[in-house]
CSV table of C-alpha atoms in Angstrom, one decimal:
chain,number,residue,atom,x,y,z
A,1134,MET,CA,135.6,91.4,65.6
A,1135,ALA,CA,138.8,90.2,63.7
A,1136,LYS,CA,140.8,91.0,66.8
A,1137,THR,CA,138.3,89.1,69.0
A,1138,LEU,CA,138.5,86.1,66.6
A,1139,LYS,CA,142.3,86.2,66.6
A,1140,GLN,CA,142.4,86.2,70.4
A,1141,THR,CA,139.9,83.3,70.6
A,1142,LEU,CA,141.9,81.2,68.3
A,1143,GLN,CA,145.0,81.8,70.3
A,1144,SER,CA,143.4,79.5,73.0
A,1145,PRO,CA,144.9,76.0,72.5
A,1146,SER,CA,141.7,74.5,74.0
A,1147,ILE,CA,139.7,76.2,71.3
A,1148,ARG,CA,141.9,75.2,68.6
A,1149,GLY,CA,142.0,71.6,69.6
A,1150,GLY,CA,138.2,71.6,70.2
A,1151,LEU,CA,137.7,73.1,66.7
A,1152,PHE,CA,139.9,70.2,65.1
A,1153,TYR,CA,138.1,67.4,66.9
A,1154,ALA,CA,134.7,68.9,66.3
A,1155,GLY,CA,135.5,69.3,62.6
A,1156,LEU,CA,137.0,65.8,62.1
A,1157,TRP,CA,134.5,63.8,64.3
A,1158,GLY,CA,131.7,65.9,62.8
A,1159,VAL,CA,132.7,64.8,59.2
A,1160,PHE,CA,133.0,61.1,60.3
A,1161,GLY,CA,129.6,61.4,62.0
A,1162,SER,CA,127.9,62.7,59.0
A,1163,TYR,CA,128.5,59.6,56.9
A,1164,SER,CA,130.2,56.7,58.8
A,1165,ALA,CA,126.9,55.5,60.5
A,1166,PHE,CA,125.2,55.2,57.1
A,1167,MET,CA,128.0,53.6,55.0
A,1168,ASN,CA,127.1,50.0,55.3
A,1169,LEU,CA,123.4,50.7,54.9
A,1170,GLU,CA,124.2,52.9,51.8
A,1171,LEU,CA,126.2,50.1,50.2
A,1172,SER,CA,123.6,47.6,51.1
A,1173,ARG,CA,121.0,49.7,49.2
A,1174,ARG,CA,123.5,50.1,46.3
A,1175,GLY,CA,123.1,46.3,45.9
A,1176,PHE,CA,126.2,45.0,47.7
A,1177,SER,CA,125.9,41.9,49.9
A,1178,GLY,CA,126.8,41.7,53.6
A,1179,LEU,CA,130.0,39.8,52.7
A,1180,GLU,CA,131.0,42.2,50.1
A,1181,ILE,CA,130.5,45.1,52.6
A,1182,GLY,CA,132.5,43.3,55.3
A,1183,THR,CA,135.3,42.6,52.8
A,1184,VAL,CA,135.5,46.2,51.8
A,1185,GLY,CA,135.9,47.1,55.5
A,1186,SER,CA,138.7,44.5,55.8
A,1187,VAL,CA,140.5,45.8,52.7
A,1188,ARG,CA,140.2,49.4,54.1
A,1189,ALA,CA,141.7,48.1,57.5
A,1190,ALA,CA,144.6,46.3,55.7
A,1191,VAL,CA,145.6,49.4,53.9
A,1192,ILE,CA,145.5,51.5,57.0
A,1193,LEU,CA,147.5,48.8,58.9
A,1194,VAL,CA,150.3,49.2,56.3
A,1195,MET,CA,150.1,52.9,55.7
A,1196,ALA,CA,149.4,54.5,59.2
A,1197,MET,CA,152.8,53.8,60.7
A,1198,PHE,CA,154.5,54.5,57.3
A,1199,TRP,CA,153.1,58.1,57.3
A,1200,SER,CA,153.5,58.7,61.1
A,1201,ARG,CA,157.1,57.6,61.0
A,1202,ILE,CA,157.9,60.0,58.1
A,1203,ALA,CA,156.1,62.8,60.0
A,1204,ASP,CA,158.1,62.0,63.3
A,1205,ARG,CA,161.5,61.9,61.5
A,1206,LYS,CA,160.9,65.0,59.5
A,1207,SER,CA,158.9,67.0,62.3
A,1208,ILE,CA,156.2,67.7,59.8
A,1209,ARG,CA,153.1,66.3,61.6
A,1210,VAL,CA,151.0,69.4,61.1
A,1211,LYS,CA,152.0,69.8,57.4
A,1212,MET,CA,151.3,66.2,56.7
A,1213,LEU,CA,148.0,66.1,58.6
A,1214,ARG,CA,146.8,69.0,56.4
A,1215,TRP,CA,147.8,67.3,53.1
A,1216,VAL,CA,146.2,63.9,53.9
A,1217,LEU,CA,143.0,65.5,54.8
A,1218,MET,CA,142.9,67.4,51.5
A,1219,MET,CA,143.5,64.1,49.7
A,1220,ALA,CA,141.0,62.3,51.9
A,1221,ALA,CA,138.4,65.0,50.8
A,1222,ILE,CA,139.0,64.0,47.1
A,1223,ALA,CA,139.1,60.3,47.9
A,1224,VAL,CA,135.7,60.2,49.9
A,1225,THR,CA,133.9,62.1,47.1
A,1226,LEU,CA,135.0,59.5,44.5
A,1227,PHE,CA,133.5,56.7,46.8
A,1228,SER,CA,130.1,57.9,45.5
A,1229,PHE,CA,130.6,56.4,42.0
A,1230,PRO,CA,131.5,52.5,42.1
A,1231,ARG,CA,128.7,50.1,41.1
A,1232,SER,CA,130.7,47.0,40.9
A,1233,PHE,CA,132.8,45.3,43.6
A,1234,PRO,CA,136.2,45.6,42.0
A,1235,TRP,CA,135.7,49.4,41.6
A,1236,LEU,CA,134.4,49.7,45.1
A,1237,VAL,CA,137.5,48.0,46.4
A,1238,THR,CA,139.7,50.4,44.3
A,1239,ALA,CA,137.9,53.3,45.8
A,1240,ILE,CA,138.3,52.2,49.4
A,1241,ILE,CA,142.0,51.6,48.9
A,1242,PHE,CA,142.5,55.2,47.7
A,1243,LEU,CA,140.4,56.5,50.6
A,1244,ALA,CA,142.2,54.4,53.2
A,1245,ILE,CA,145.7,55.5,52.0
A,1246,TRP,CA,144.9,59.0,53.1
A,1247,GLN,CA,142.7,58.4,56.0
A,1248,ALA,CA,145.4,56.2,57.6
A,1249,PRO,CA,147.5,58.6,59.5
A,1250,ILE,CA,144.9,61.2,60.4
A,1251,ASP,CA,144.0,59.9,64.0
A,1252,SER,CA,147.6,59.2,65.0
A,1253,LEU,CA,148.8,62.6,63.7
A,1254,GLY,CA,146.0,64.5,65.2
A,1255,ASN,CA,146.3,62.8,68.5
A,1256,SER,CA,150.0,63.1,68.8
A,1257,ILE,CA,149.8,66.9,68.0
A,1258,LEU,CA,146.8,67.7,70.3
A,1259,VAL,CA,147.8,65.7,73.4
A,1260,ARG,CA,151.2,67.4,73.3
A,1261,MET,CA,149.5,70.8,72.9
A,1262,ALA,CA,147.4,70.0,75.9
A,1263,ASN,CA,150.5,69.1,78.0
A,1264,LYS,CA,152.4,72.1,76.8
A,1265,TYR,CA,149.7,74.6,77.8
A,1266,HIS,CA,148.4,72.7,80.8
A,1267,VAL,CA,144.8,72.3,79.4
A,1268,ASP,CA,142.4,69.4,79.5
A,1269,TYR,CA,142.9,67.1,76.5
A,1270,GLY,CA,139.7,65.4,77.4
A,1271,MET,CA,137.7,68.7,76.8
A,1272,MET,CA,139.2,69.2,73.4
A,1273,THR,CA,137.9,65.7,72.4
A,1274,PHE,CA,134.6,66.6,74.2
A,1275,TRP,CA,133.9,69.0,71.5
A,1276,GLY,CA,134.4,66.2,68.9
A,1277,ALA,CA,131.8,64.0,70.6
A,1278,VAL,CA,129.4,66.9,70.6
A,1279,SER,CA,129.9,67.4,66.9
A,1280,TYR,CA,129.7,63.7,66.3
A,1281,ALA,CA,126.3,63.5,68.0
A,1282,LEU,CA,124.9,66.5,66.2
A,1283,LEU,CA,126.0,65.5,62.8
A,1284,ASN,CA,124.6,62.0,63.2
A,1285,LEU,CA,121.2,63.5,64.1
A,1286,ILE,CA,121.4,66.1,61.3
A,1287,GLY,CA,122.8,63.5,58.8
A,1288,GLY,CA,119.9,61.0,59.6
A,1289,PHE,CA,117.3,63.8,59.2
A,1290,ILE,CA,118.7,65.0,55.9
A,1291,TRP,CA,119.6,61.6,54.3
A,1292,GLU,CA,116.0,60.4,55.1
A,1293,ARG,CA,114.6,63.2,53.0
A,1294,VAL,CA,117.0,63.4,50.2
A,1295,GLY,CA,118.6,60.0,50.0
A,1296,PHE,CA,122.3,59.1,50.1
A,1297,ASN,CA,123.3,60.8,46.8
A,1298,TRP,CA,125.1,63.7,48.5
A,1299,ILE,CA,126.6,61.8,51.6
A,1300,TYR,CA,130.2,61.6,50.3
A,1301,ILE,CA,130.3,64.9,48.6
A,1302,ALA,CA,129.3,66.6,51.9
A,1303,ALA,CA,132.1,64.5,53.6
A,1304,GLY,CA,134.6,65.7,51.1
A,1305,VAL,CA,133.6,69.4,51.8
A,1306,GLY,CA,134.0,68.7,55.6
A,1307,TYR,CA,137.4,67.2,55.2
A,1308,LEU,CA,138.6,70.3,53.3
A,1309,LEU,CA,137.3,72.6,56.0
A,1310,VAL,CA,139.1,70.5,58.7
A,1311,SER,CA,142.4,70.9,56.7
A,1312,VAL,CA,142.0,74.7,57.0
A,1313,ILE,CA,141.6,74.3,60.9
A,1314,VAL,CA,144.9,72.3,60.9
A,1315,VAL,CA,146.8,75.4,60.1
A,1316,SER,CA,146.2,76.6,63.6
A,1317,LEU,CA,147.8,73.7,65.3
A,1318,GLU,CA,151.4,73.5,66.6
A,1319,GLU,CA,154.2,71.2,65.8
A,1320,PRO,CA,155.3,69.3,69.0
A,1321,GLU,CA,158.6,70.6,70.4
A,1322,LYS,CA,161.6,68.4,70.8
A,1323,ALA,CA,162.8,68.2,74.4
A,1324,GLU,CA,166.3,69.6,74.9
A,1325,PRO,CA,168.7,66.9,75.9
A,1326,THR,CA,170.7,67.8,79.0
A,1327,GLU,CA,173.5,65.2,78.4
A,1328,ILE,CA,174.3,62.9,75.6
A,1329,PRO,CA,175.4,59.4,76.8
A,1330,GLU,CA,178.8,58.2,75.6
A,1331,GLY,CA,178.4,56.2,72.4
A,1332,GLY,CA,174.7,57.5,72.1
A,1333,ASP,CA,173.1,59.9,69.8
A,1334,GLU,CA,171.3,63.2,70.7
A,1335,ASN,CA,167.9,61.5,70.4
A,1336,SER,CA,168.6,58.7,72.8
A,1337,VAL,CA,168.1,60.8,76.0
A,1338,THR,CA,164.6,61.9,75.0
A,1339,LYS,CA,163.4,58.4,73.9
A,1340,LYS,CA,161.6,56.3,76.6
A,1341,PRO,CA,162.3,52.6,76.6
A,1342,LEU,CA,159.2,50.6,76.0
A,1343,LYS,CA,158.0,48.8,79.1
A,1344,PRO,CA,156.3,45.3,79.2
A,1345,ILE,CA,153.1,46.9,80.6
A,1346,LEU,CA,152.8,48.6,77.2
A,1347,ILE,CA,152.9,45.3,75.3
A,1348,VAL,CA,150.2,43.8,77.6
A,1349,PHE,CA,148.1,47.0,77.2
A,1350,LEU,CA,148.4,46.9,73.5
A,1351,ALA,CA,147.1,43.2,73.6
A,1352,ALA,CA,144.0,44.4,75.6
A,1353,TYR,CA,143.5,47.3,73.2
A,1354,PHE,CA,143.4,44.9,70.1
A,1355,VAL,CA,141.1,42.4,71.7
A,1356,PHE,CA,138.5,44.9,72.8
A,1357,SER,CA,138.7,46.7,69.4
A,1358,LEU,CA,138.0,43.4,67.8
A,1359,ALA,CA,135.0,42.9,70.0
A,1360,PHE,CA,133.7,46.4,69.6
A,1361,PHE,CA,134.0,46.6,65.8
A,1362,ASN,CA,132.6,43.1,65.3
A,1363,ALA,CA,129.6,44.0,67.4
A,1364,PHE,CA,128.7,47.3,65.9
A,1365,GLY,CA,129.8,47.2,62.3
A,1366,PHE,CA,126.3,46.4,61.1
A,1367,THR,CA,124.2,48.5,63.5
A,1368,ALA,CA,122.6,50.5,60.7
A,1369,ASN,CA,121.5,47.3,58.9
A,1370,ILE,CA,120.2,45.6,62.1
A,1371,LEU,CA,118.2,48.7,63.1
A,1372,ASP,CA,116.8,48.8,59.4
A,1373,MET,CA,115.8,45.1,59.9
A,1374,ARG,CA,113.9,46.0,63.1
A,1375,GLY,CA,112.0,48.8,61.3
A,1376,ALA,CA,113.9,51.9,62.3
A,1377,SER,CA,114.1,54.9,59.9
A,1378,GLU,CA,117.3,56.8,58.8
A,1379,PHE,CA,116.4,59.4,61.4
A,1380,VAL,CA,116.5,56.7,64.2
A,1381,ILE,CA,119.7,55.3,62.8
A,1382,GLY,CA,121.2,58.8,63.1
A,1383,LEU,CA,119.7,59.1,66.5
A,1384,VAL,CA,121.8,56.2,67.7
A,1385,GLY,CA,124.9,58.1,66.7
A,1386,THR,CA,123.7,61.1,68.6
A,1387,ILE,CA,123.2,59.1,71.8
A,1388,ILE,CA,126.5,57.5,71.3
A,1389,GLY,CA,128.0,61.0,71.1
A,1390,ILE,CA,126.2,62.1,74.2
A,1391,GLY,CA,127.6,59.1,76.1
A,1392,GLY,CA,131.1,60.2,74.8
A,1393,MET,CA,130.6,63.8,76.0
A,1394,ILE,CA,129.7,62.8,79.5
A,1395,VAL,CA,133.0,60.9,80.0
A,1396,ARG,CA,135.1,63.3,78.1
A,1397,ARG,CA,133.6,66.3,79.9
A,1398,GLY,CA,134.5,64.6,83.3
A,1399,ASN,CA,137.7,62.9,82.2
A,1400,ARG,CA,140.0,65.1,84.3
A,1401,ALA,CA,138.0,64.6,87.4
A,1402,ILE,CA,137.6,60.8,86.8
A,1403,LEU,CA,141.4,60.4,86.4
A,1404,ALA,CA,142.0,62.4,89.5
A,1405,LYS,CA,140.3,59.6,91.4
A,1406,MET,CA,141.6,56.6,89.7
A,1407,SER,CA,144.5,55.2,87.5
A,1408,LEU,CA,144.4,55.0,83.8
A,1409,SER,CA,144.1,51.2,83.9
A,1410,MET,CA,141.2,51.3,86.1
A,1411,ALA,CA,139.5,53.9,83.9
A,1412,LEU,CA,140.2,51.6,80.9
A,1413,ILE,CA,138.5,48.7,82.8
A,1414,ILE,CA,135.5,50.8,83.4
A,1415,GLY,CA,135.3,51.7,79.8
A,1416,VAL,CA,135.3,48.0,78.7
A,1417,THR,CA,132.7,47.3,81.3
A,1418,MET,CA,130.3,50.0,80.0
A,1419,GLY,CA,131.1,48.7,76.4
A,1420,LEU,CA,129.7,45.2,77.3
A,1421,VAL,CA,126.3,46.7,78.0
A,1422,PRO,CA,125.2,47.5,74.4
A,1423,ILE,CA,126.9,44.3,73.1
A,1424,PHE,CA,124.4,42.2,75.0
A,1425,VAL,CA,121.4,44.4,74.4
A,1426,TYR,CA,121.9,44.7,70.7
A,1427,GLY,CA,122.3,41.0,70.4
A,1428,TRP,CA,119.4,39.8,72.5
A,1429,VAL,CA,116.8,42.6,72.8
A,1430,ASP,CA,114.6,43.4,69.8
A,1431,SER,CA,113.3,46.6,71.1
A,1432,VAL,CA,114.6,49.6,69.2
A,1433,PRO,CA,114.1,52.1,72.3
A,1434,LEU,CA,116.3,49.8,74.5
A,1435,MET,CA,118.9,49.7,71.7
A,1436,LEU,CA,118.8,53.5,71.7
A,1437,ALA,CA,119.2,53.6,75.5
A,1438,SER,CA,122.1,51.1,75.6
A,1439,SER,CA,123.9,53.2,73.0
A,1440,LEU,CA,124.7,55.7,75.7
A,1441,PHE,CA,126.9,53.1,77.3
A,1442,ARG,CA,128.5,52.3,73.9
A,1443,GLY,CA,129.5,56.0,73.5
A,1444,ALA,CA,130.7,56.4,77.1
A,1445,GLY,CA,132.5,53.0,77.1
A,1446,TRP,CA,134.4,53.7,73.9
A,1447,GLY,CA,134.9,57.3,74.8
A,1448,MET,CA,136.6,56.3,78.2
A,1449,PHE,CA,138.5,53.5,76.6
A,1450,SER,CA,139.9,55.5,73.5
A,1451,LEU,CA,140.7,58.7,75.4
A,1452,CYS,CA,142.6,56.9,78.2
A,1453,SER,CA,144.3,54.7,75.6
A,1454,VAL,CA,145.7,57.9,73.9
A,1455,ARG,CA,146.9,59.2,77.3
A,1456,PHE,CA,148.4,55.8,78.2
A,1457,ILE,CA,150.5,55.7,75.0
A,1458,ASP,CA,151.6,59.2,75.5
A,1459,GLN,CA,153.0,58.3,78.8
A,1460,GLN,CA,155.3,55.8,77.1
A,1461,ALA,CA,156.4,58.0,74.2
A,1462,SER,CA,158.9,60.8,73.7
A,1463,VAL,CA,158.3,63.7,71.1
A,1464,GLU,CA,160.5,61.8,68.6
A,1465,ASN,CA,158.3,58.7,68.4
A,1466,ALA,CA,155.0,60.2,69.6
A,1467,SER,CA,153.1,59.8,66.3
A,1468,THR,CA,154.6,56.5,65.7
A,1469,LEU,CA,153.5,55.0,69.0
A,1470,GLN,CA,150.0,56.6,68.6
A,1471,SER,CA,149.8,55.0,65.1
A,1472,SER,CA,150.2,51.6,66.9
A,1473,LEU,CA,146.7,52.2,68.3
A,1474,ILE,CA,145.4,52.8,64.6
A,1475,MET,CA,147.2,49.7,63.4
A,1476,LEU,CA,145.7,47.6,66.0
A,1477,ASN,CA,142.3,49.2,65.3
A,1478,THR,CA,142.5,48.4,61.7
A,1479,PHE,CA,144.0,44.9,62.3
A,1480,ALA,CA,140.8,44.2,64.4
A,1481,ASN,CA,138.8,45.7,61.5
A,1482,ILE,CA,140.4,43.2,59.0
A,1483,ILE,CA,139.2,40.4,61.0
A,1484,SER,CA,135.9,41.8,62.2
A,1485,SER,CA,134.6,43.3,59.0
A,1486,THR,CA,134.6,40.1,57.1
A,1487,LEU,CA,133.6,37.9,60.0
A,1488,SER,CA,130.6,40.2,60.9
A,1489,GLY,CA,129.6,40.4,57.3
A,1490,TYR,CA,129.4,36.7,57.1
A,1491,LEU,CA,127.6,36.3,60.3
A,1492,PHE,CA,125.1,39.0,59.3
A,1493,ASP,CA,124.3,37.0,56.2
A,1494,THR,CA,124.0,33.7,58.2
A,1495,ASN,CA,123.1,34.2,61.9
A,1496,PRO,CA,123.4,37.9,63.4
A,1497,THR,CA,123.1,36.6,67.0
A,1498,LEU,CA,126.5,35.2,66.7
A,1499,ILE,CA,128.0,38.5,66.0
A,1500,PHE,CA,127.2,39.6,69.6
A,1501,LEU,CA,128.0,36.3,71.3
A,1502,ILE,CA,131.5,36.3,69.9
A,1503,SER,CA,132.0,40.0,70.7
A,1504,GLY,CA,130.8,39.5,74.2
A,1505,ILE,CA,133.3,36.7,74.9
A,1506,THR,CA,136.1,38.7,73.3
A,1507,ALA,CA,135.2,41.8,75.4
A,1508,LEU,CA,135.5,39.7,78.5
A,1509,VAL,CA,138.9,38.4,77.4
A,1510,SER,CA,140.1,42.1,77.0
A,1511,LEU,CA,138.7,42.8,80.5
A,1512,GLY,CA,140.8,40.0,82.0
A,1513,ILE,CA,143.9,41.4,80.3
A,1514,LEU,CA,143.3,44.9,81.6
A,1515,LEU,CA,142.9,43.6,85.1
A,1516,TYR,CA,146.5,42.3,84.7
A,1517,VAL,CA,147.7,45.7,83.3
A,1518,HIS,CA,146.1,47.3,86.4
A,1519,ARG,CA,148.0,44.9,88.6
A,1520,LEU,CA,151.3,45.9,86.7
A,1521,GLU,CA,150.6,49.5,87.0
A,1522,SER,CA,149.8,49.2,90.7
A,1523,HIS,CA,153.1,47.5,91.2
A,1524,GLU,CA,155.0,50.1,89.2
A,1525,THR,CA,153.5,52.8,91.3
A,1526,GLN,CA,154.3,51.1,94.5
A,1527,MET,CA,157.9,50.6,93.4
A,1528,LEU,CA,158.1,54.3,92.7
A,1529,ARG,CA,156.8,55.2,96.1
A,1530,ASN,CA,159.3,53.1,97.7
């Protein structure tokens, strides 16, 4: 039995799948319910939105700080394990604040340790996938499965026992994920074949950043802004429309199923189209739930459109990681991946307070602003697709 388990864990696909299943499962068990839990604790929409903005601001500062240290010292796996263990402590402490200043203090402490988790994990796992020629999309597929299940299970449990144990359970989950991290592999540095005159040994392995990357990052930020603004108060809006905690959890499950579909077929999808076209399709799918959530009062239709929410963000986020990795060398892999996290969180800084204010005043404006913003992102991505097509044509010639 022990031998079989050891052989199983030697598979890079299984190790990567276990990591994403654990990490996204923990996130799924509590993230969909946080704003509702804080609302029931007595905090206003503006206070909840401000907390989200504070969290985003801390991550904006800390994500690249941690990731840059990990890149320079080649301690990505070690650092990932330590920040997960600290996040376990921090998320547990989030249970206690009853006043706004203490809530802000707790979210700052939590955000410090959560900041580099995604960038470190993505840079490690996408490099492992490339090294062993396995499907990175399938690794993240198991994350989507776990996210879907834990949303459903969480909704079922929290509806019966209340939210008292939600953050303690998340803390235990983060500790378990830190154990899984031990099985991951530190990305290997490329062997330089020639050091240019006047250069250093790292200069041959670093790729210069192209203008297409800057344009892509702009599109990424704008769509993140639209997405987070639209869905930050999903649980609260469903609660207003009479949905139970179980139904709120079911939304997360359907989102996860949408993510599973595109992640399971990601390799086949990218065999037929470019990364930029896949990103365009992701944004287009993401527009569907934005308009349904905003202008349809039917909870069943909101549930159905959540499939496109999961598929859209799944396609967009997975292809974004791949797009960034194309531009990165191993020496700056985590740092460049952290740029996605920073843009994500900068979008959160804006959207959290904005959506909190709009939720207190006119919730429909949340979705109108988000829809317009997503369309802007779509336009920028069309330009990225044009640049990518031009580069491909130049290489062929």
